[in-house]
Short mmCIF file of C-alpha atoms and ligand atoms in Angstrom, two decimals:
data_model
loop_
_atom_site.label_atom_id
_atom_site.label_comp_id
_atom_site.label_asym_id
_atom_site.label_seq_id
_atom_site.Cartn_x
_atom_site.Cartn_y
_atom_site.Cartn_z
CA PHE A 1 -47.63 31.57 1.70
CA HIS A 2 -47.60 29.14 -1.23
CA THR A 3 -44.35 30.36 -2.78
CA SER A 4 -42.55 30.62 0.53
CA PHE A 5 -43.64 27.08 1.33
CA ILE A 6 -42.21 25.87 -1.97
CA SER A 7 -38.94 27.69 -1.44
CA LEU A 8 -38.70 26.35 2.09
CA ALA A 9 -39.33 22.83 0.78
CA SER A 10 -36.75 23.17 -1.95
CA PHE A 11 -34.28 24.69 0.45
CA LEU A 12 -34.80 21.71 2.73
CA SER A 13 -34.39 19.15 -0.01
CA ILE A 14 -31.22 20.82 -1.24
CA TYR A 15 -29.95 20.85 2.31
CA ILE A 16 -30.78 17.17 2.78
CA PHE A 17 -29.22 16.33 -0.57
CA LEU A 18 -26.04 18.17 0.32
CA SER A 19 -25.67 16.56 3.70
CA GLU A 20 -26.34 13.11 2.21
CA PHE A 21 -23.78 13.90 -0.44
CA GLN A 22 -21.25 14.80 2.22
CA ASN A 23 -21.91 11.57 4.05
CA ASN A 24 -21.88 9.27 1.07
CA SER A 25 -19.58 10.81 -1.48
CA HIS A 26 -16.33 9.00 -2.03
CA LYS A 27 -14.36 12.19 -1.76
CA MET A 28 -13.17 12.90 1.74
CA ALA A 29 -14.64 15.89 3.50
CA ALA A 30 -11.82 17.96 4.91
CA TYR A 31 -13.59 18.79 8.15
CA TRP A 32 -15.46 17.00 10.87
CA PRO A 33 -19.26 17.32 10.67
CA GLU A 34 -19.52 18.60 14.25
CA PRO A 35 -17.20 20.39 16.66
CA ILE A 36 -14.76 17.98 18.29
CA VAL A 37 -14.97 17.41 22.02
CA SER A 38 -12.01 15.83 23.80
CA VAL A 39 -13.45 12.96 25.82
CA GLN A 40 -10.59 13.23 28.29
CA ALA A 41 -11.45 16.88 28.96
CA LEU A 42 -15.13 15.96 29.28
CA SER A 43 -14.29 13.19 31.73
CA GLN A 44 -12.11 15.56 33.75
CA THR A 45 -15.01 17.96 34.26
CA GLY A 46 -16.38 15.25 36.57
CA VAL A 47 -19.58 14.63 34.60
CA THR A 48 -21.72 12.04 36.38
CA THR A 49 -23.78 11.07 33.35
CA VAL A 50 -22.68 10.21 29.83
CA PRO A 51 -23.94 12.83 27.34
CA SER A 52 -26.42 11.41 24.82
CA ARG A 53 -24.01 11.55 21.87
CA TYR A 54 -22.04 8.76 23.56
CA VAL A 55 -25.02 6.65 24.65
CA LYS A 56 -25.20 3.58 22.43
CA PRO A 57 -28.42 1.91 21.32
CA PHE A 58 -29.40 -1.01 23.59
CA HIS A 59 -28.14 -3.78 21.32
CA GLN A 60 -24.62 -2.26 21.23
CA ARG A 61 -24.22 -1.69 24.95
CA PRO A 62 -21.69 -3.91 26.68
CA VAL A 63 -22.54 -6.59 29.21
CA LEU A 64 -20.27 -5.76 32.12
CA ASN A 65 -20.81 -8.49 34.69
CA SER A 66 -18.23 -11.25 34.71
CA SER A 67 -20.77 -14.01 35.34
CA GLN A 68 -21.22 -14.49 31.60
CA PRO A 69 -20.58 -18.08 30.51
CA ASP A 70 -17.60 -16.96 28.38
CA ALA A 71 -15.88 -15.06 31.17
CA GLU A 72 -13.35 -17.79 31.89
CA ILE A 73 -12.38 -18.35 28.28
CA GLU A 74 -9.11 -16.80 27.12
CA ILE A 75 -7.64 -16.04 23.75
CA PRO A 76 -4.59 -18.23 22.95
CA VAL A 77 -1.17 -17.26 24.31
CA LEU A 78 1.72 -18.28 22.05
CA ASP A 79 5.34 -18.40 23.09
CA MET A 80 6.94 -17.15 19.89
CA SER A 81 10.24 -18.87 20.63
CA ASN A 82 8.31 -22.09 20.01
CA VAL A 83 6.73 -20.72 16.87
CA TRP A 84 9.44 -19.18 14.69
CA GLY A 85 10.67 -21.75 12.20
CA LYS A 86 8.95 -24.69 13.91
CA PRO A 87 6.35 -26.87 12.16
CA GLU A 88 4.44 -27.30 15.41
CA GLY A 89 4.43 -23.50 15.78
CA LEU A 90 2.79 -23.11 12.39
CA ARG A 91 -0.02 -25.41 13.52
CA LEU A 92 -0.52 -23.34 16.68
CA VAL A 93 -0.67 -20.15 14.63
CA ARG A 94 -3.10 -21.69 12.20
CA SER A 95 -5.48 -22.90 14.86
CA ALA A 96 -5.34 -19.57 16.74
CA CYS A 97 -6.10 -17.70 13.53
CA GLU A 98 -8.90 -20.04 12.49
CA GLU A 99 -10.51 -20.15 15.87
CA TRP A 100 -9.95 -16.65 17.18
CA GLY A 101 -8.29 -14.35 14.65
CA PHE A 102 -6.42 -13.12 17.73
CA PHE A 103 -3.60 -14.32 19.96
CA GLN A 104 -1.25 -12.97 22.59
CA MET A 105 2.48 -13.27 21.96
CA VAL A 106 5.17 -13.70 24.58
CA ASN A 107 8.88 -13.87 23.71
CA HIS A 108 7.98 -11.75 20.70
CA GLY A 109 11.40 -10.09 20.60
CA VAL A 110 10.32 -6.50 21.32
CA ASP A 111 12.30 -5.11 24.24
CA HIS A 112 10.16 -4.83 27.37
CA ALA A 113 11.96 -1.77 28.68
CA LEU A 114 11.34 -0.01 25.38
CA MET A 115 7.66 -0.96 25.54
CA ASP A 116 7.38 0.54 29.02
CA LYS A 117 9.15 3.70 27.97
CA VAL A 118 7.06 4.33 24.89
CA ARG A 119 3.82 3.79 26.79
CA ALA A 120 4.96 6.07 29.60
CA ALA A 121 5.79 8.74 27.04
CA TRP A 122 2.30 8.48 25.50
CA ARG A 123 0.71 8.73 28.93
CA GLU A 124 2.67 11.91 29.50
CA PHE A 125 1.54 13.26 26.17
CA PHE A 126 -2.12 12.73 27.02
CA GLU A 127 -1.58 14.37 30.39
CA LEU A 128 -0.47 17.61 28.71
CA PRO A 129 -2.93 20.53 28.75
CA LEU A 130 -5.63 20.34 26.10
CA ASP A 131 -4.28 23.41 24.28
CA GLU A 132 -0.95 21.67 23.78
CA LYS A 133 -2.60 18.54 22.35
CA ARG A 134 -4.95 20.60 20.18
CA LYS A 135 -1.94 21.86 18.25
CA TYR A 136 -2.02 18.43 16.63
CA ALA A 137 -5.79 18.36 15.99
CA ASN A 138 -6.50 16.05 13.07
CA SER A 139 -8.93 16.21 10.16
CA PRO A 140 -10.69 13.38 8.35
CA ASP A 141 -8.60 13.70 5.19
CA THR A 142 -5.58 11.88 6.68
CA TYR A 143 -6.59 11.34 10.30
CA GLU A 144 -3.02 12.17 11.26
CA GLY A 145 -2.76 13.84 14.66
CA TYR A 146 -4.81 14.16 17.83
CA GLY A 147 -8.47 13.27 17.48
CA SER A 148 -11.64 12.14 19.18
CA ARG A 149 -13.77 10.61 16.48
CA LEU A 150 -13.68 8.03 13.71
CA GLY A 151 -15.97 8.53 10.74
CA VAL A 152 -17.67 11.66 9.45
CA VAL A 153 -21.31 10.61 9.62
CA LYS A 154 -23.20 13.55 11.06
CA GLY A 155 -25.11 12.75 14.23
CA ALA A 156 -23.33 9.41 14.74
CA LYS A 157 -23.01 8.07 18.26
CA LEU A 158 -19.44 8.63 19.39
CA ASP A 159 -16.96 6.50 21.30
CA TRP A 160 -15.59 7.25 24.76
CA SER A 161 -11.96 7.81 23.70
CA ASP A 162 -9.38 10.12 22.22
CA TYR A 163 -6.41 9.03 20.15
CA PHE A 164 -3.27 10.09 18.35
CA PHE A 165 -2.80 8.67 14.86
CA LEU A 166 0.46 8.81 12.91
CA ASN A 167 1.88 7.34 9.71
CA TYR A 168 4.97 5.19 10.07
CA LEU A 169 5.48 3.38 6.75
CA PRO A 170 6.28 3.76 3.95
CA SER A 171 9.02 6.04 5.22
CA SER A 172 8.26 8.47 2.38
CA ILE A 173 5.07 9.47 4.20
CA ARG A 174 6.58 9.43 7.69
CA ASN A 175 6.65 12.95 9.03
CA PRO A 176 7.89 13.16 12.63
CA SER A 177 7.26 16.90 12.68
CA LYS A 178 3.55 15.97 12.90
CA TRP A 179 4.23 13.72 15.88
CA PRO A 180 4.13 15.01 19.44
CA SER A 181 7.23 16.99 20.42
CA GLN A 182 6.55 16.46 24.12
CA PRO A 183 7.57 14.71 26.29
CA PRO A 184 11.12 15.28 24.97
CA LYS A 185 12.06 11.71 23.98
CA ILE A 186 8.75 10.67 22.49
CA ARG A 187 9.69 10.90 18.80
CA GLU A 188 12.79 8.75 19.22
CA LEU A 189 10.84 6.25 21.27
CA ILE A 190 8.13 5.99 18.62
CA GLU A 191 10.78 5.34 15.97
CA GLU A 192 12.58 2.73 18.07
CA TYR A 193 9.37 0.98 18.98
CA GLY A 194 8.17 1.22 15.37
CA GLU A 195 11.35 -0.42 14.09
CA GLU A 196 11.04 -3.35 16.47
CA VAL A 197 7.37 -3.87 15.75
CA ARG A 198 7.99 -3.58 12.02
CA LYS A 199 10.50 -6.43 12.26
CA LEU A 200 8.04 -8.46 14.29
CA CYS A 201 5.38 -7.88 11.62
CA GLU A 202 7.73 -9.04 8.86
CA ARG A 203 8.34 -12.28 10.74
CA LEU A 204 4.64 -12.70 11.42
CA VAL A 205 3.64 -12.18 7.80
CA GLU A 206 6.15 -14.87 6.82
CA THR A 207 4.81 -17.22 9.49
CA LEU A 208 1.22 -16.55 8.48
CA SER A 209 2.17 -17.31 4.89
CA GLU A 210 3.68 -20.67 5.86
CA SER A 211 0.79 -21.45 8.19
CA LEU A 212 -1.50 -21.15 5.17
CA GLY A 213 0.66 -23.65 3.28
CA LEU A 214 2.17 -20.93 1.07
CA GLU A 215 5.80 -20.14 0.27
CA PRO A 216 7.28 -18.11 3.16
CA ASN A 217 7.50 -14.92 1.08
CA ARG A 218 4.16 -15.33 -0.70
CA LEU A 219 2.05 -13.12 1.56
CA MET A 220 4.68 -10.40 1.70
CA LYS A 221 4.72 -10.45 -2.10
CA ALA A 222 0.95 -10.00 -2.08
CA PHE A 223 1.40 -7.12 0.40
CA GLY A 224 3.53 -5.42 -2.27
CA GLY A 225 6.96 -6.11 -0.70
CA GLU A 226 8.45 -4.97 2.60
CA ASP A 227 9.69 -1.69 1.15
CA LYS A 228 6.24 -0.65 0.04
CA VAL A 229 3.96 -1.80 2.86
CA GLY A 230 2.13 0.74 4.98
CA ALA A 231 2.10 1.03 8.74
CA SER A 232 0.58 3.45 11.19
CA LEU A 233 0.32 3.81 14.93
CA ARG A 234 -2.78 4.77 16.83
CA THR A 235 -2.40 5.40 20.51
CA ASN A 236 -5.79 5.16 22.15
CA TYR A 237 -6.69 6.99 25.35
CA TYR A 238 -9.81 5.76 27.15
CA PRO A 239 -10.78 8.19 29.94
CA LYS A 240 -12.66 7.18 33.07
CA CYS A 241 -16.35 6.88 32.39
CA PRO A 242 -19.14 7.49 34.90
CA GLN A 243 -21.63 5.12 33.18
CA PRO A 244 -19.64 2.44 31.35
CA HIS A 245 -22.71 0.26 30.75
CA LEU A 246 -24.14 2.89 28.37
CA THR A 247 -21.21 3.38 26.02
CA LEU A 248 -18.05 1.89 24.51
CA GLY A 249 -14.46 3.08 24.41
CA LEU A 250 -14.28 1.83 20.84
CA SER A 251 -17.27 0.44 18.97
CA SER A 252 -17.31 -3.01 17.47
CA HIS A 253 -15.13 -3.21 14.35
CA SER A 254 -12.65 -5.36 12.53
CA ASP A 255 -9.34 -3.76 11.64
CA PRO A 256 -9.29 -2.80 7.96
CA GLY A 257 -5.62 -3.54 7.28
CA GLY A 258 -3.26 -6.51 7.32
CA ILE A 259 -2.28 -7.35 10.88
CA THR A 260 -2.50 -5.27 14.04
CA ILE A 261 -0.03 -5.45 16.92
CA LEU A 262 -1.76 -4.20 20.02
CA PHE A 263 0.14 -3.24 23.13
CA PRO A 264 -2.63 -3.25 25.72
CA ASP A 265 -2.62 -1.42 29.04
CA GLU A 266 -0.67 -3.33 31.67
CA LYS A 267 -3.18 -2.57 34.40
CA VAL A 268 -6.56 -1.99 32.84
CA ALA A 269 -8.52 -4.56 30.84
CA GLY A 270 -10.86 -3.31 28.14
CA LEU A 271 -10.41 -5.20 24.89
CA GLN A 272 -13.23 -7.59 24.06
CA VAL A 273 -13.12 -10.11 21.24
CA ARG A 274 -16.21 -11.51 19.53
CA ARG A 275 -16.95 -15.12 20.34
CA GLY A 276 -20.21 -16.39 18.85
CA ASP A 277 -22.95 -14.06 20.05
CA GLY A 278 -20.94 -12.84 23.01
CA TRP A 279 -17.69 -11.13 23.90
CA VAL A 280 -14.58 -12.36 25.67
CA THR A 281 -12.60 -9.80 27.67
CA VAL A 282 -8.87 -10.24 27.08
CA LYS A 283 -6.79 -10.71 30.22
CA SER A 284 -3.41 -9.55 29.14
CA VAL A 285 -0.30 -11.43 30.10
CA PRO A 286 2.49 -9.09 31.34
CA ASN A 287 4.68 -7.78 28.51
CA ALA A 288 2.68 -9.63 25.89
CA LEU A 289 1.66 -8.14 22.57
CA VAL A 290 -1.66 -9.05 20.98
CA VAL A 291 -1.89 -9.72 17.27
CA ASN A 292 -5.07 -9.83 15.25
CA MET A 293 -5.94 -10.43 11.64
CA GLY A 294 -7.33 -7.50 9.68
CA ASP A 295 -9.73 -7.51 6.73
CA GLN A 296 -6.86 -7.68 4.19
CA ILE A 297 -5.73 -11.02 5.63
CA GLN A 298 -9.29 -12.28 5.35
CA ILE A 299 -9.34 -11.20 1.71
CA LEU A 300 -5.86 -12.54 0.84
CA SER A 301 -6.48 -15.89 2.56
CA ASN A 302 -9.86 -16.15 0.80
CA GLY A 303 -11.61 -16.31 4.13
CA ILE A 304 -9.49 -19.11 5.63
CA TYR A 305 -8.43 -16.60 8.26
CA LYS A 306 -11.03 -14.08 9.34
CA SER A 307 -10.70 -10.64 10.76
CA VAL A 308 -12.55 -10.87 14.05
CA GLU A 309 -14.73 -8.17 15.53
CA HIS A 310 -13.56 -6.52 18.68
CA GLN A 311 -14.51 -3.56 20.85
CA VAL A 312 -13.31 -1.77 23.96
CA ILE A 313 -15.20 -1.28 27.21
CA VAL A 314 -14.45 1.50 29.68
CA ASN A 315 -14.70 1.78 33.45
CA PRO A 316 -15.27 4.43 36.13
CA GLY A 317 -11.99 4.01 37.99
CA MET A 318 -9.01 4.02 35.65
CA GLU A 319 -8.04 5.51 32.34
CA ARG A 320 -6.54 3.12 29.81
CA VAL A 321 -3.81 3.62 27.20
CA SER A 322 -3.19 1.20 24.33
CA LEU A 323 -0.93 1.32 21.28
CA ALA A 324 -2.25 -0.21 18.05
CA PHE A 325 0.32 -0.68 15.28
CA PHE A 326 -1.38 -1.36 11.95
CA TYR A 327 0.69 -3.20 9.34
CA ASN A 328 -0.94 -2.96 5.95
CA PRO A 329 -0.42 -3.99 2.34
CA ARG A 330 0.89 -1.44 -0.10
CA CYS A 331 -2.05 0.86 -0.67
CA ASP A 332 -1.98 1.26 -4.46
CA ILE A 333 -2.22 -2.31 -5.74
CA PRO A 334 -5.33 -4.51 -5.93
CA ILE A 335 -5.61 -6.90 -3.01
CA GLY A 336 -7.56 -10.07 -3.72
CA PRO A 337 -7.41 -13.73 -2.71
CA VAL A 338 -4.02 -15.41 -3.31
CA GLN A 339 -4.26 -17.66 -6.41
CA GLU A 340 -2.70 -20.71 -4.73
CA LEU A 341 -5.50 -20.79 -2.18
CA LEU A 342 -8.28 -20.99 -4.76
CA THR A 343 -9.83 -24.33 -5.60
CA GLU A 344 -12.79 -25.40 -7.69
CA SER A 345 -14.90 -25.90 -4.61
CA ARG A 346 -13.62 -22.67 -3.08
CA PRO A 347 -13.27 -20.01 -5.76
CA ALA A 348 -12.40 -16.40 -4.95
CA LEU A 349 -14.80 -15.07 -2.31
CA TYR A 350 -13.75 -11.44 -2.56
CA LYS A 351 -13.41 -8.92 -5.32
CA PRO A 352 -9.96 -7.30 -5.39
CA ILE A 353 -9.77 -3.75 -4.07
CA ARG A 354 -6.91 -1.36 -3.38
CA PHE A 355 -6.26 -0.67 0.28
CA ASP A 356 -6.43 3.10 -0.16
CA GLU A 357 -9.95 2.78 -1.61
CA TYR A 358 -10.98 0.33 1.09
CA ARG A 359 -9.66 2.51 3.89
CA LEU A 360 -11.44 5.56 2.53
CA LEU A 361 -14.82 3.89 3.02
CA ILE A 362 -13.94 2.95 6.60
CA ARG A 363 -12.67 6.42 7.35
CA GLN A 364 -16.00 7.89 6.34
CA LYS A 365 -18.26 5.47 8.16
CA GLY A 366 -16.27 4.86 11.31
CA PRO A 367 -16.37 1.53 13.12
CA SER A 368 -19.25 -0.67 11.97
CA GLY A 369 -18.60 -4.30 12.79
CA LYS A 370 -17.68 -6.36 9.76
CA ASN A 371 -19.94 -4.63 7.26
CA GLN A 372 -17.09 -3.39 5.15
CA VAL A 373 -15.38 -6.68 4.35
CA ASP A 374 -18.71 -8.48 4.02
CA ALA A 375 -19.69 -6.01 1.34
CA LEU A 376 -16.81 -7.29 -0.81
CA LEU A 377 -18.14 -10.84 -1.00
CA SER A 378 -18.53 -11.48 -4.71
CA SER A 379 -22.08 -12.57 -5.45
CA ARG A 380 -21.95 -16.16 -6.53
C1 OGA B 401 -7.89 -0.49 17.59
C2 OGA B 401 -8.28 -1.39 18.69
C3 OGA B 401 -8.10 -2.02 21.00
C4 OGA B 401 -7.65 -1.46 22.30
O1 OGA B 401 -7.22 0.53 17.88
O2 OGA B 401 -8.24 -0.80 16.42
O3 OGA B 401 -9.01 -2.32 18.44
O4 OGA B 401 -7.52 -2.25 23.23
N1 OGA B 401 -7.83 -1.13 19.93
O5 OGA B 401 -7.40 -0.26 22.40
NI1 NI B 402 -9.12 -2.66 16.33
#
């Protein structure tokens, strides 16, 4: 009995060690820790209760009634034709970024018909049979493809959504053969949409730079130059949910990269932005695009602009599709606070880190509020 107890104990400790190692090691595990379940397929079975792996702890569950005090508050809406190249526009951008880290853009220059077409194409993709979508099943080493979870922590509570993630920039890592081949026009639409949003991001980075009192090209220089920046597209699919008060479509997080251009669903609200202790549900203006600051902007601006936490709620009646375009600094150079923004009373708040290293940590842990960027605060 004695020896078998010892070998059982040592077997267990080795097992625990190995699984901890998998969770914490900085090398990416190539596989998911548990079999992947498509949430869309689960929702389509007509389940009437949310399985426990999607049930969030009490403190993370959303408050769904609209009688909250913040319900009438809206994130700023900026008419970009009054922003580009206008001093008053820079002040609007600055106050939106300082106060919210988020704003909606109208007259942003991206063609509305193209926006409608690319979203319709993604809807069609998600409506394909599961076997067709599974051909693109992703793994946690690159995340590229069709997936249903973020992070590789075994036993983690999961979000009520599926997604398709693809790399767009730099063009050297763009590989349309990994993108959906159906519906027929989807690849061209993704490229056309990507080009327009890329141009919008270039203009925004310049405007953000000026709004911080920097030379127009200063932030882009810190990003590593327009030819070297990274960009990716994640199309999120939030299926109908029988018990939306128990779960989230996407858990609270800040975006790890530079800026995010979100094309929300025209009909279904879901995005919530942190405001103090509560959440504000974004009411999207038709044809608007939402922009939000990611952790790299917080780092580069030395905390003048903050990446703001957000999450997505789901509902029992309608599925929701959103397109998130992530525009990121070059991934292989250190990103730290811009020198010109440092003063004696406000020295560098963050230790420089390369974006590829930063992203790796996020990709292992999955969404976890603002823990990641807070961990970079240099101890002073
Ligand atoms: C994201 C995100 C919000 C949404 O993909 O990072 O925050 O409305 N999406 O889908
Ligand atoms: Ni996000």
